[in-house]
Amino acid sequence: SCRIDYQYVYDENRGFEVLEKSILNCYQDEYLLWSAEFKDFCVSDYAYTKNGTVLWGNSETYSSSDPFYSWIALVDKNGSIKWQKRLDHGFNHEYVASILANGDGTWAVISRGDLKFVCLSCYDSAGNERSFHKTEVGNYGIRNAARLGDGYIIQLWNQIHGETALLCKMDRDGTLTDSF
């Protein structure tokens, strides 16, 4: 299992504590196997796969005028950071909902852009972006995502309208092909 810890420091200019680093600790039973530290972003979630532990999060923002960037990273089985990347798809606000291993050494990053787009970015094993596709769906958040055949299934939701279980099939290119 893994645990995310956060370390804060006092920022004299802002007058409050700010994130210094996120620490991902990986355990087997109660024994610490490795730790990896991230200073560029606040780790929000992770997924363990046979190809390593992928994680994602966002740059910390302390004002609505601060840029809000999403980050992804891969840590190997020894705790070494293989790569970390800031997503830049032209949105003012983008958050990563899930990262899925495609089974061929590539990674699918499912994200939401500017509160109205569902996005699919594919990255190779070295962290290089190979493709990106966005689909406008309106004000739906992404609750879950999973591999389904050669594509994906994602759960969209809109709490304001009480829609919590809109399932959409997405092909490997990021096109939404069906909804339920």
Tab-separated table of C-alpha atoms in Angstrom:
chain	number	residue	atom	x	y	z
A	1	SER	CA	0.000	0.000	0.000
A	2	CYS	CA	1.005	3.609	-0.374
A	3	ARG	CA	0.398	6.700	1.694
A	4	ILE	CA	0.681	10.328	0.663
A	5	ASP	CA	2.156	12.761	3.193
A	6	TYR	CA	2.519	16.519	2.850
A	7	GLN	CA	5.165	18.819	4.289
A	8	TYR	CA	4.442	22.537	4.659
A	9	VAL	CA	6.657	25.560	5.349
A	10	TYR	CA	5.807	29.080	6.388
A	11	ASP	CA	5.930	31.577	3.504
A	12	GLU	CA	6.947	35.025	4.800
A	13	ASN	CA	5.579	36.812	1.715
A	14	ARG	CA	2.140	35.198	1.873
A	15	GLY	CA	1.911	35.081	5.660
A	16	PHE	CA	0.803	31.434	5.835
A	17	GLU	CA	2.058	27.897	5.311
A	18	VAL	CA	2.521	26.599	1.771
A	19	LEU	CA	3.262	23.143	0.440
A	20	GLU	CA	6.970	22.352	0.394
A	21	LYS	CA	6.616	18.804	-0.928
A	22	SER	CA	4.401	15.755	-1.283
A	23	ILE	CA	5.859	12.421	-0.221
A	24	LEU	CA	4.611	9.100	-1.558
A	25	ASN	CA	5.525	6.277	0.849
A	26	CYS	CA	5.137	2.679	-0.332
A	27	TYR	CA	4.737	-0.110	2.242
A	28	GLN	CA	4.608	-3.869	2.265
A	29	ASP	CA	2.683	-4.731	5.411
A	30	GLU	CA	4.148	-2.210	7.892
A	31	TYR	CA	7.627	-2.132	6.293
A	32	LEU	CA	8.557	1.001	4.312
A	33	LEU	CA	9.826	-0.090	0.887
A	34	TRP	CA	10.530	3.341	-0.591
A	35	SER	CA	9.672	7.046	-0.549
A	36	ALA	CA	9.523	9.514	-3.422
A	37	GLU	CA	9.319	13.304	-2.975
A	38	PHE	CA	7.601	15.777	-5.292
A	39	LYS	CA	8.191	19.516	-4.898
A	40	ASP	CA	6.539	20.774	-8.097
A	41	PHE	CA	3.008	19.606	-7.299
A	42	CYS	CA	0.659	18.306	-4.652
A	43	VAL	CA	0.084	14.573	-5.178
A	44	SER	CA	-3.633	13.810	-5.027
A	45	ASP	CA	-3.821	10.153	-6.045
A	46	TYR	CA	-1.858	7.190	-7.381
A	47	ALA	CA	-2.284	3.755	-8.925
A	48	TYR	CA	0.062	0.801	-8.593
A	49	THR	CA	0.652	-1.149	-11.816
A	50	LYS	CA	3.142	-3.803	-12.902
A	51	ASN	CA	5.006	-1.038	-14.787
A	52	GLY	CA	5.381	1.150	-11.700
A	53	THR	CA	3.321	3.496	-9.583
A	54	VAL	CA	1.695	6.321	-11.508
A	55	LEU	CA	0.557	9.385	-9.654
A	56	TRP	CA	-1.125	12.652	-10.367
A	57	GLY	CA	-1.924	15.953	-8.767
A	58	ASN	CA	-1.888	19.695	-9.228
A	59	SER	CA	0.296	22.687	-8.598
A	60	GLU	CA	-0.740	24.412	-5.405
A	61	THR	CA	-2.729	27.603	-5.885
A	62	TYR	CA	-3.230	30.239	-3.232
A	63	SER	CA	-5.154	32.773	-5.306
A	64	SER	CA	-7.578	32.647	-8.210
A	65	SER	CA	-4.923	34.455	-10.250
A	66	ASP	CA	-2.388	31.610	-9.741
A	67	PRO	CA	-2.044	29.194	-12.678
A	68	PHE	CA	-3.519	25.734	-12.003
A	69	TYR	CA	-1.514	22.945	-13.633
A	70	SER	CA	-1.964	19.189	-13.498
A	71	TRP	CA	1.048	16.903	-13.161
A	72	ILE	CA	1.640	13.201	-13.745
A	73	ALA	CA	4.603	11.046	-12.743
A	74	LEU	CA	5.902	7.480	-12.772
A	75	VAL	CA	7.885	5.896	-9.943
A	76	ASP	CA	9.626	2.538	-10.462
A	77	LYS	CA	9.503	-0.412	-8.045
A	78	ASN	CA	12.559	0.954	-6.184
A	79	GLY	CA	11.076	4.405	-5.601
A	80	SER	CA	13.050	6.213	-8.302
A	81	ILE	CA	11.124	8.879	-10.171
A	82	LYS	CA	11.325	7.828	-13.831
A	83	TRP	CA	9.593	10.949	-15.112
A	84	GLN	CA	7.212	13.719	-14.142
A	85	LYS	CA	5.318	15.962	-16.545
A	86	ARG	CA	3.160	19.049	-16.318
A	87	LEU	CA	0.097	18.845	-18.546
A	88	ASP	CA	-0.365	21.803	-20.860
A	89	HIS	CA	-3.381	21.457	-23.131
A	90	GLY	CA	-4.318	25.137	-23.252
A	91	PHE	CA	-6.866	25.047	-20.428
A	92	ASN	CA	-7.069	27.515	-17.561
A	93	HIS	CA	-7.927	24.596	-15.297
A	94	GLU	CA	-7.289	20.899	-15.942
A	95	TYR	CA	-7.425	18.076	-13.449
A	96	VAL	CA	-6.469	14.440	-13.892
A	97	ALA	CA	-9.154	11.953	-12.893
A	98	SER	CA	-7.260	8.732	-13.621
A	99	ILE	CA	-4.208	7.205	-15.252
A	100	LEU	CA	-4.602	3.758	-16.796
A	101	ALA	CA	-1.967	1.376	-18.137
A	102	ASN	CA	-2.811	0.404	-21.720
A	103	GLY	CA	-0.961	-2.907	-21.482
A	104	ASP	CA	1.502	-1.989	-24.240
A	105	GLY	CA	3.807	0.249	-22.201
A	106	THR	CA	1.731	3.372	-22.790
A	107	TRP	CA	-0.425	5.301	-20.338
A	108	ALA	CA	-3.890	6.791	-20.793
A	109	VAL	CA	-4.506	9.979	-18.830
A	110	ILE	CA	-8.200	10.785	-18.406
A	111	SER	CA	-8.720	14.437	-17.455
A	112	ARG	CA	-11.242	17.261	-17.380
A	113	GLY	CA	-10.522	20.646	-18.920
A	114	ASP	CA	-12.123	23.988	-18.076
A	115	LEU	CA	-15.141	22.288	-16.450
A	116	LYS	CA	-16.578	21.199	-19.805
A	117	PHE	CA	-14.175	18.894	-21.681
A	118	VAL	CA	-13.338	15.216	-21.179
A	119	CYS	CA	-9.791	14.608	-22.349
A	120	LEU	CA	-7.618	11.634	-23.220
A	121	SER	CA	-3.839	12.027	-23.402
A	122	CYS	CA	-1.587	9.069	-24.171
A	123	TYR	CA	2.005	8.911	-22.954
A	124	ASP	CA	4.769	6.468	-23.793
A	125	SER	CA	6.902	4.658	-21.209
A	126	ALA	CA	9.353	7.602	-21.092
A	127	GLY	CA	6.586	10.114	-20.317
A	128	ASN	CA	6.366	11.658	-23.796
A	129	GLU	CA	2.890	12.714	-24.881
A	130	ARG	CA	1.908	10.817	-28.034
A	131	SER	CA	-1.659	12.022	-28.528
A	132	PHE	CA	-4.342	14.258	-27.076
A	133	HIS	CA	-8.077	14.488	-27.725
A	134	LYS	CA	-10.784	16.554	-26.039
A	135	THR	CA	-14.561	16.249	-26.239
A	136	GLU	CA	-16.960	18.876	-24.984
A	137	VAL	CA	-19.508	17.286	-22.635
A	138	GLY	CA	-20.698	20.267	-20.593
A	139	ASN	CA	-20.510	20.579	-16.836
A	140	TYR	CA	-19.787	16.942	-15.955
A	141	GLY	CA	-17.071	15.793	-13.609
A	142	ILE	CA	-15.227	12.503	-14.026
A	143	ARG	CA	-15.823	10.132	-11.126
A	144	ASN	CA	-14.235	6.868	-12.371
A	145	ALA	CA	-12.419	5.457	-15.384
A	146	ALA	CA	-11.345	1.952	-16.374
A	147	ARG	CA	-10.029	0.017	-19.358
A	148	LEU	CA	-12.731	-1.655	-21.439
A	149	GLY	CA	-11.483	-3.771	-24.329
A	150	ASP	CA	-9.214	-1.589	-26.445
A	151	GLY	CA	-10.792	1.576	-25.059
A	152	TYR	CA	-12.151	2.922	-21.812
A	153	ILE	CA	-15.318	3.405	-19.821
A	154	ILE	CA	-15.730	6.563	-17.791
A	155	GLN	CA	-18.328	7.635	-15.251
A	156	LEU	CA	-19.460	11.228	-15.588
A	157	TRP	CA	-21.566	13.038	-13.035
A	158	ASN	CA	-23.227	16.349	-12.350
A	159	GLN	CA	-24.204	16.755	-8.724
A	160	ILE	CA	-26.296	19.876	-9.393
A	161	HIS	CA	-28.622	17.922	-11.711
A	162	GLY	CA	-28.475	14.708	-9.658
A	163	GLU	CA	-26.831	12.782	-12.482
A	164	THR	CA	-24.353	10.430	-10.824
A	165	ALA	CA	-24.077	7.456	-13.145
A	166	LEU	CA	-23.667	8.546	-16.742
A	167	LEU	CA	-21.344	5.937	-18.252
A	168	CYS	CA	-19.545	6.692	-21.506
A	169	LYS	CA	-17.470	4.451	-23.704
A	170	MET	CA	-14.342	6.074	-25.095
A	171	ASP	CA	-12.251	4.567	-27.865
A	172	ARG	CA	-8.449	4.445	-27.826
A	173	ASP	CA	-8.312	7.786	-29.694
A	174	GLY	CA	-10.456	9.596	-27.089
A	175	THR	CA	-13.726	9.730	-29.027
A	176	LEU	CA	-16.868	9.091	-26.970
A	177	THR	CA	-18.664	6.287	-28.804
A	178	ASP	CA	-21.657	5.495	-26.568
A	179	SER	CA	-23.327	6.490	-23.313
A	180	PHE	CA	-25.596	4.762	-20.847
